[in-house]
CSV table of C-alpha atoms in Angstrom, one decimal:
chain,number,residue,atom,x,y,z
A,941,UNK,CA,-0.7,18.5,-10.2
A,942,UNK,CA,0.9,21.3,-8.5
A,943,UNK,CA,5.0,21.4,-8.4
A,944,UNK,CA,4.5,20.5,-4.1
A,945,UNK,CA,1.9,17.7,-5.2
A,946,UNK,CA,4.3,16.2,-7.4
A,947,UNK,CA,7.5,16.4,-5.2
A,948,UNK,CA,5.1,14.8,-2.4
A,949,UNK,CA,4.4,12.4,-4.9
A,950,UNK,CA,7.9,11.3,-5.7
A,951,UNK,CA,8.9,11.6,-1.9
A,952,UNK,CA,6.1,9.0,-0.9
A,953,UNK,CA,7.3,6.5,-3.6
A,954,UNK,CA,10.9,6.8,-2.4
A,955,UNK,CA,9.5,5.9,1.0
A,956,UNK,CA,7.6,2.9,0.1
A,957,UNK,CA,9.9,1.5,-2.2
A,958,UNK,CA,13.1,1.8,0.5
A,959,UNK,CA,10.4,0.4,2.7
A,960,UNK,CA,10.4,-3.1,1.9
A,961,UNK,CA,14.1,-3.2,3.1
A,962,UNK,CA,13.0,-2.2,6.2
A,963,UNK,CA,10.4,-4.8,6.4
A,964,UNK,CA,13.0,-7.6,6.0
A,965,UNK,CA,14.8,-6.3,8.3
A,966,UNK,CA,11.3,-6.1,10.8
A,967,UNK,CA,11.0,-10.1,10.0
A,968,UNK,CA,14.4,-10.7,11.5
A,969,UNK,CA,12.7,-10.7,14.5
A,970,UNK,CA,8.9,-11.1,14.4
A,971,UNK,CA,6.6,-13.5,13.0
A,972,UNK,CA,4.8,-11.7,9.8
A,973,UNK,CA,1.1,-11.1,11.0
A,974,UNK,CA,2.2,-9.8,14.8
A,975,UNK,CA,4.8,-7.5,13.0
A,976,UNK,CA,1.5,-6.4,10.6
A,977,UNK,CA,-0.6,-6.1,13.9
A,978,UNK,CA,2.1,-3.6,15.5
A,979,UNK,CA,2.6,-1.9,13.0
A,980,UNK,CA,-0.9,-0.9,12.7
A,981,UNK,CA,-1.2,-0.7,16.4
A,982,UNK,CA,2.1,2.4,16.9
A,983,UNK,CA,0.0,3.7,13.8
A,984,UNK,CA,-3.5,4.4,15.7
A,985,UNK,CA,-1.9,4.5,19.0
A,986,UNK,CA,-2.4,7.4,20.6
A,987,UNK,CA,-3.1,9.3,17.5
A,988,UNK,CA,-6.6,7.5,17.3
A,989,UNK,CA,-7.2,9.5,20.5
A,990,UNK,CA,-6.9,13.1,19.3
A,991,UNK,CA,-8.1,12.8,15.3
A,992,UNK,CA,-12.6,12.6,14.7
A,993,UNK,CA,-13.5,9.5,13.1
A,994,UNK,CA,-14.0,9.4,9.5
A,995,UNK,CA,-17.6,8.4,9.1
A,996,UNK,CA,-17.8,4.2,9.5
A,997,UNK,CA,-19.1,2.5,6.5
A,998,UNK,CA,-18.4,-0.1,4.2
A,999,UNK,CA,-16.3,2.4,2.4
A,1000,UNK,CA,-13.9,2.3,5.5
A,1001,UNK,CA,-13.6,-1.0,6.2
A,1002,UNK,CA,-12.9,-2.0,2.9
A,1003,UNK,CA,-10.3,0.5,2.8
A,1004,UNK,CA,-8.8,-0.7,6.0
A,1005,UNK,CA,-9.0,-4.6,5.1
A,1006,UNK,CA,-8.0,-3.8,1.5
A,1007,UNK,CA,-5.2,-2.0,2.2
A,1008,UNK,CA,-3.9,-2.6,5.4
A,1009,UNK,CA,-4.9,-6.0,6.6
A,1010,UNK,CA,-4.7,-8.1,2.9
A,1011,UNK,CA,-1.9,-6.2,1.8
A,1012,UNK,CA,0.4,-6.0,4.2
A,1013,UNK,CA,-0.7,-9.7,6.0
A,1014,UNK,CA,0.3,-11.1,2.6
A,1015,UNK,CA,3.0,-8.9,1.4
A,1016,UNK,CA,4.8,-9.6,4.9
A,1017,UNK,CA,3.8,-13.0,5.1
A,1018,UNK,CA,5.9,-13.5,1.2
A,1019,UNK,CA,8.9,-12.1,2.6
A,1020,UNK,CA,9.1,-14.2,5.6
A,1021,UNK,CA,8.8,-16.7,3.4
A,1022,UNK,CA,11.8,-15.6,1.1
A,1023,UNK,CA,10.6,-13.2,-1.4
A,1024,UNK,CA,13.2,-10.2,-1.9
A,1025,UNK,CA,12.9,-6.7,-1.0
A,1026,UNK,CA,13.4,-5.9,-4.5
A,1027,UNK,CA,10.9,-8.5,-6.6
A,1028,UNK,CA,8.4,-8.0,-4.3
A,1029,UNK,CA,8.5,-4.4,-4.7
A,1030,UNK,CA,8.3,-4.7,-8.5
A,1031,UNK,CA,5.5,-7.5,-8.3
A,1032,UNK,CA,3.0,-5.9,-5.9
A,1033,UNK,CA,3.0,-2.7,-8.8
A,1034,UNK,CA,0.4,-5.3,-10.7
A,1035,UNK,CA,-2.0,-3.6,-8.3
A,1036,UNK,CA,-2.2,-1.0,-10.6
A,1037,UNK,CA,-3.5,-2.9,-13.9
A,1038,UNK,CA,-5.7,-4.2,-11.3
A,1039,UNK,CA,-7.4,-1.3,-10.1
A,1040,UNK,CA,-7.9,-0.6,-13.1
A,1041,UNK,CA,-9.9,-3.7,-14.1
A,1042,UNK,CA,-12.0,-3.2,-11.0
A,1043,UNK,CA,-12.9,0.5,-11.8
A,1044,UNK,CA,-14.1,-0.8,-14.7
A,1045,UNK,CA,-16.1,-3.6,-13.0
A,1046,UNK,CA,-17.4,-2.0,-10.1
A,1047,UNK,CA,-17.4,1.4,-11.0
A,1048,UNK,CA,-18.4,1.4,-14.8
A,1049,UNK,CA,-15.2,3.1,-16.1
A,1050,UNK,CA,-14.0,2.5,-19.5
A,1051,UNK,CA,-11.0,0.8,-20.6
A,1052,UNK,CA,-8.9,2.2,-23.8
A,1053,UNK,CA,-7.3,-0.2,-26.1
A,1054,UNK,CA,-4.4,1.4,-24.7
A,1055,UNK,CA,-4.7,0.0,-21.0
A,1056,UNK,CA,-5.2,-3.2,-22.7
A,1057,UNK,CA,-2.2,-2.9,-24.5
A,1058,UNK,CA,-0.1,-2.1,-21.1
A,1059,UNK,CA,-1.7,-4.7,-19.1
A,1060,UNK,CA,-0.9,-7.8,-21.9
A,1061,UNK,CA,2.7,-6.2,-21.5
A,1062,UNK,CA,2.7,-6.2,-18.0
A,1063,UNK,CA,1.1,-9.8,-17.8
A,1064,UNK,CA,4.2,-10.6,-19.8
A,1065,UNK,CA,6.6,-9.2,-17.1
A,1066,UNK,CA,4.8,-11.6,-14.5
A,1067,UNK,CA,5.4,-14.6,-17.0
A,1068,UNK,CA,8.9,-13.4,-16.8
A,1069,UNK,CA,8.8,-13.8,-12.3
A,1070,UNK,CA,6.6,-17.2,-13.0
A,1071,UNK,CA,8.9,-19.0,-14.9
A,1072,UNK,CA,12.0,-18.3,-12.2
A,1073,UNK,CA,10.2,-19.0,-9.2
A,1074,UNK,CA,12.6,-20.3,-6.7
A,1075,UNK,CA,15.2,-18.7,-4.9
A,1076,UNK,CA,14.6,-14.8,-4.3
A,1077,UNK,CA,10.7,-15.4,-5.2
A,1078,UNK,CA,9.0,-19.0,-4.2
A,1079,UNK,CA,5.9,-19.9,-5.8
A,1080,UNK,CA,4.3,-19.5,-2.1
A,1081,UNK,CA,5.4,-16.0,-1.8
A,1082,UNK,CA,4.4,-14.9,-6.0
A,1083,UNK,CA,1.1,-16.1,-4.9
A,1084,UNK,CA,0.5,-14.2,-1.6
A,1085,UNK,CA,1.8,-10.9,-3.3
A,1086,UNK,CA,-0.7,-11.2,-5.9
A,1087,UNK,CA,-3.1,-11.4,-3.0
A,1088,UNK,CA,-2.3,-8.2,-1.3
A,1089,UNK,CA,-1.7,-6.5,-5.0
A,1090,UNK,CA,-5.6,-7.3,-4.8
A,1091,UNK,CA,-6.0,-6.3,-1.4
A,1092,UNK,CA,-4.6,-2.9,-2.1
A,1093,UNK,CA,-6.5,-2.6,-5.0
A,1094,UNK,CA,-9.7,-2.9,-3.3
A,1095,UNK,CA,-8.3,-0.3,-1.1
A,1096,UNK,CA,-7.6,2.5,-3.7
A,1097,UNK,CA,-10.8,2.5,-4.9
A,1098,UNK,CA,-12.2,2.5,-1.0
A,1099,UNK,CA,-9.7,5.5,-0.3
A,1100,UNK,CA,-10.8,7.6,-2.9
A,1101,UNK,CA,-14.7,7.4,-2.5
A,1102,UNK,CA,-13.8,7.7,1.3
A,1103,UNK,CA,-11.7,11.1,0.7
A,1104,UNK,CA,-14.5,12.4,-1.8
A,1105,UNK,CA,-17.2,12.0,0.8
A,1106,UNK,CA,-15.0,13.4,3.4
A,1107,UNK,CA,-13.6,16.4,1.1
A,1108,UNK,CA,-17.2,17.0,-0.2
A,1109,UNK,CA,-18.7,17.4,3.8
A,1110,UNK,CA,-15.6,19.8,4.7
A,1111,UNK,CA,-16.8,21.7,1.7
A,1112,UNK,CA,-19.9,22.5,2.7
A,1113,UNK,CA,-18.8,23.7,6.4
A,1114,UNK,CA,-15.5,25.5,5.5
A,1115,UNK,CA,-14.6,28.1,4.0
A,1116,UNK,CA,-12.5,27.7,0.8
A,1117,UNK,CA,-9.1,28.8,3.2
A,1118,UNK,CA,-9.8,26.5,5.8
A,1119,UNK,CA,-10.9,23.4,3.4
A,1120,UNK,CA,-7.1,21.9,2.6
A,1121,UNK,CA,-6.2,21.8,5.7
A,1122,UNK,CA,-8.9,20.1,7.1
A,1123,UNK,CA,-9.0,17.7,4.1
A,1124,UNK,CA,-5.2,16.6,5.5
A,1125,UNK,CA,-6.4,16.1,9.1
A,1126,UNK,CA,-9.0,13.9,7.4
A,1127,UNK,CA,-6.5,12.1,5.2
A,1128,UNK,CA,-4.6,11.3,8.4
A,1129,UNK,CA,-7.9,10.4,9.8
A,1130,UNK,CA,-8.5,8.1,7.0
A,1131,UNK,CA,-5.2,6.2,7.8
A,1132,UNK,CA,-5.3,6.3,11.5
A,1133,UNK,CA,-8.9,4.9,12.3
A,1134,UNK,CA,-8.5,2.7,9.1
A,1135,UNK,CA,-4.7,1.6,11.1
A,1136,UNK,CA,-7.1,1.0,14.6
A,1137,UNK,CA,-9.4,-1.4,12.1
A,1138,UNK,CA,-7.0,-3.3,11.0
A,1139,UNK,CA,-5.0,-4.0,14.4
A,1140,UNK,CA,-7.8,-5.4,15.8
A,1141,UNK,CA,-8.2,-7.9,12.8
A,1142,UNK,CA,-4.9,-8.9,12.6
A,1143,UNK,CA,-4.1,-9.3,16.6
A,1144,UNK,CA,-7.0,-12.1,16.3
A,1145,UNK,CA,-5.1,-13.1,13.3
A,1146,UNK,CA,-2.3,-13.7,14.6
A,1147,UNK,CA,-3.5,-15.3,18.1
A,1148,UNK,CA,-4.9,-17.6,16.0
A,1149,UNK,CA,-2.0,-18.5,13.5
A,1150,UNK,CA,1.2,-17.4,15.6
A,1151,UNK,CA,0.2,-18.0,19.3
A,1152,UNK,CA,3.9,-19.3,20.2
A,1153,UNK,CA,5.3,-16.0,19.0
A,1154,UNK,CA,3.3,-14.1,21.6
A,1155,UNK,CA,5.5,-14.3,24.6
A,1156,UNK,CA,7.8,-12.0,26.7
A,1157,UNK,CA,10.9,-13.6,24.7
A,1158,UNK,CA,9.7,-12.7,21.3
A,1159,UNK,CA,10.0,-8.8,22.4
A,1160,UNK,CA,13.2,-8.8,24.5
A,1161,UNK,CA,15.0,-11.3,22.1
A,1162,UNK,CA,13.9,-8.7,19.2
A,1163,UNK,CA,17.0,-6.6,17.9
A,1164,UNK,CA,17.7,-3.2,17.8
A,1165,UNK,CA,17.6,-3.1,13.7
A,1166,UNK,CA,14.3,-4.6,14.4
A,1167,UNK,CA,12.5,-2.1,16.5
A,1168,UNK,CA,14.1,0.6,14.8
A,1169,UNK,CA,13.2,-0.6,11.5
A,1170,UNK,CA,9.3,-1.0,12.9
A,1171,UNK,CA,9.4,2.6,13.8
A,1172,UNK,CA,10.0,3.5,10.1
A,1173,UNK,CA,7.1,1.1,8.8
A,1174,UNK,CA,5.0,3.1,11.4
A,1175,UNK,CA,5.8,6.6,11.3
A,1176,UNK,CA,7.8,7.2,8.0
A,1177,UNK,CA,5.8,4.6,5.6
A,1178,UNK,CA,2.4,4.4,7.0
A,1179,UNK,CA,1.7,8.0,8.8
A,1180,UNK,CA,3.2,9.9,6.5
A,1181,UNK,CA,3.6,7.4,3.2
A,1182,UNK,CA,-0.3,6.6,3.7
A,1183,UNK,CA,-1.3,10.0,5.0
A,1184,UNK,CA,-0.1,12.1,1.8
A,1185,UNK,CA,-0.9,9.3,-0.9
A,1186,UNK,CA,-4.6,9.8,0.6
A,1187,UNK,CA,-3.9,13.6,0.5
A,1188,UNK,CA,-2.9,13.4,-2.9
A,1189,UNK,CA,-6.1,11.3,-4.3
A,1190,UNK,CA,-8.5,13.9,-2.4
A,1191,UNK,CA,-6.6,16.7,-4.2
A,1192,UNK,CA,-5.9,15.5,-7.7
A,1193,UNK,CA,-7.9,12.7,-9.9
A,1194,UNK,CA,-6.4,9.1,-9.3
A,1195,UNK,CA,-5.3,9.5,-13.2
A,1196,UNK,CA,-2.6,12.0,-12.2
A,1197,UNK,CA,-1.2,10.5,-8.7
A,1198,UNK,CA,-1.2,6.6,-9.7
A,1199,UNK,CA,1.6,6.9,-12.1
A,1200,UNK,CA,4.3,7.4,-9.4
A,1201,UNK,CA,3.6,4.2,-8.2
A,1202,UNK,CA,6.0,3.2,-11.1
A,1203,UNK,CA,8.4,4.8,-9.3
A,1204,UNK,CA,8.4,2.2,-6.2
A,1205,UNK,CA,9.8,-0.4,-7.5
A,1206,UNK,CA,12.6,1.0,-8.4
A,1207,UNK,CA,13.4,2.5,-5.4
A,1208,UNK,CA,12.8,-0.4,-3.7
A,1209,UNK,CA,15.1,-2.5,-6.2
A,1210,UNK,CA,18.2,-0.1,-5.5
A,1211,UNK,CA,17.5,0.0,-1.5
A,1212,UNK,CA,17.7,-3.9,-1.9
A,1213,UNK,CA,20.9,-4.3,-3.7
A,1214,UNK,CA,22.5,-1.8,-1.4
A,1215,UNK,CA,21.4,-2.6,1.6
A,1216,UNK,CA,20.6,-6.2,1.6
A,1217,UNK,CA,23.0,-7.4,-1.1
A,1218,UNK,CA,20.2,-8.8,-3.4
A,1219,UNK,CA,21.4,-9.9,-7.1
A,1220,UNK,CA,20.2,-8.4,-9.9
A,1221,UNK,CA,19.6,-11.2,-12.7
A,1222,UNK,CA,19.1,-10.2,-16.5
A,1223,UNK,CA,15.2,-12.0,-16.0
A,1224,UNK,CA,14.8,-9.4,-13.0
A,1225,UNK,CA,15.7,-6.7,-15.4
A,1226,UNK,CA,13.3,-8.0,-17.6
A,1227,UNK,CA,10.3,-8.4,-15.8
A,1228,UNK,CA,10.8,-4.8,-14.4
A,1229,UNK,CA,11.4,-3.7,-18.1
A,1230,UNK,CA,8.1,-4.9,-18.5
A,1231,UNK,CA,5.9,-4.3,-16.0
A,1232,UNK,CA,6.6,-0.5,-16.1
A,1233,UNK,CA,6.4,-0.6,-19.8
A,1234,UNK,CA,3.1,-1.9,-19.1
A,1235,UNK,CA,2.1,1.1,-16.7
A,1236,UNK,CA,3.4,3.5,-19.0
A,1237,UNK,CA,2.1,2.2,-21.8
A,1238,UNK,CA,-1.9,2.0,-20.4
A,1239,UNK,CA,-1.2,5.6,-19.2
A,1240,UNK,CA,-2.6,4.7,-15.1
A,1241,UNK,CA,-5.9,6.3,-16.4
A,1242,UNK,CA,-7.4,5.6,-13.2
A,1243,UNK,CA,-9.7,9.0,-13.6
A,1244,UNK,CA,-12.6,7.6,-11.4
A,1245,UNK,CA,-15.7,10.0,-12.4
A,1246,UNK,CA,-18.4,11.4,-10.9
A,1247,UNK,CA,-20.7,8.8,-10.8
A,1248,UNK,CA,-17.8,6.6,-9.8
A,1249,UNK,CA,-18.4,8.9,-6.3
A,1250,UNK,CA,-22.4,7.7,-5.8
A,1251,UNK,CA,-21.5,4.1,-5.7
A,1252,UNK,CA,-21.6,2.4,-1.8
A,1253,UNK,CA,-19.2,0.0,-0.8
């Protein structure tokens, strides 16, 4: 990875990781699938109108339900329910020993003793959250995390195939100066239309599951902190967190960007404790002790190949 790639990198980790303080400060005010629904709504809205379509596929919608819709339905839907900023910052990073357990699954890509080795290490850091459910993480909350660390899964493996077959049409219309910017319009792209798919889901959602919420007084009762903190979900952590981490996996193998991943939790750990006030136990050192001993230990090598890029989803 180039020096800019790398300080990108770092940057969109910082982002997502103070995100989650942002989020419980979001819930203050709205119910956790409408928050998820606007969020995706300011996301395509109007941007939707002014980037091309990516081309619509499985590829996309799984991307969009994957990541935008399971993850972020669930990860919201935890905190509402009590999990910290912090702990569910550090738990959703299992997504990572997931992904790679579904690269190897779906897409035929090998395993090395050496991921197993992380992943036993990082199951052993989620032993460590299991066994002090209650308080800052209830068992509710553990398991709807775990869901979206699925979701988002799912996703990584849709974004990638979806930036290859993007990245590889642009190649063969552009010439070579023109090709990276074009292949961040279509990153953006990627996010936007993906954002538009998973409003729609999640307005139904929450018509369904939070119909009292959508009234007048939900709005004009919501704080300041609130809406302000919803503009930086939209703009800081999804447009630009989502639009350069789908940059990054259409410029460099999934190998080289995943690792910095590790780097959200702790973010996200220290934006807690000092902006929320959240306690930092001995077992909470632990488990994150763990977990990215895990990821550093299986190395993230998430390097999906080139026949990975010929399967459909």
């Amino acid at each position: 990875m180039t020096p800019i790639h790398i300080a990108l990198a770092v940057l969109v980790a910082f982002i997502w990781g103070v995100n989650f303080t942002f989020i419980a400060w979001s819930l203050e005010s709205f119910p956790p699938l409408m928050l998820t629904a606007m969020r995706f709504f300011f996301t395509a809205v109007p941007l939707v109108l002014f980037l091309k379509p990516p081309k619509f596929n499985r590829t996309l919608f799984i991307y969009a339900i994957g990541t935008f819709v399971m993850q972020y339905a669930f990860v919201f839907t935890a905190m509402h329910l009590g999990a910290s900023a912090g702990l569910t910052a550090l738990l959703l990073q299992m997504q990572i020993f997931i992904t790679v357990l579904l690269a190897y699954v779906i897409l035929g890509e090998s395993v090395s003793r050496m991921q197993i080795a992380g992943m036993l290490v990082g199951v052993l850091g989620l032993s460590v959250i299991a066994l002090n459910l209650g308080g800052d993480m209830p068992l509710i909350g553990f398991i709807c995390i775990l869901i979206a660390a699925i979701g988002w899964s799912f996703g990584n493996i849709a974004s990638k195939q979806a930036s290859t077959q993007q990245s590889t049409s642009v190649s063969t219309i552009l010439p070579a100066t023109s090709q990276n910017k074009a292949s961040k319009l279509s990153a953006l792209s990627l996010v936007v239309w993906g954002g538009l798919i998973a409003c729609v889901i999640l307005i139904l959602s929450s018509l369904i599951f939070e119909r009292d919420a959508w009234q007048l007084a939900t709005f004009t009762g919501a704080s300041l902190k609130s809406w302000l903190s919803l503009g930086f979900i939209v703009y800081i952590s999804t447009l630009i967190g989502f639009g350069l981490w789908a940059h990054l996996l259409s410029q460099n193998t999934a190998s080289k960007v995943m690792p910095f991943a590790l780097l959200v939790p702790i973010f996200g750990m220290i934006a807690s404790v000092l902006l929320t006030g959240e306690v930092v136990t001995w077992w909470k050192m632990l488990a994150m002790v763990l977990i990215l001993s895990g990821l550093i230990l299986a190395n993230v090598q998430l390097g999906f190949s080139r026949k990975s890029i010929k399967v459909n989803f």
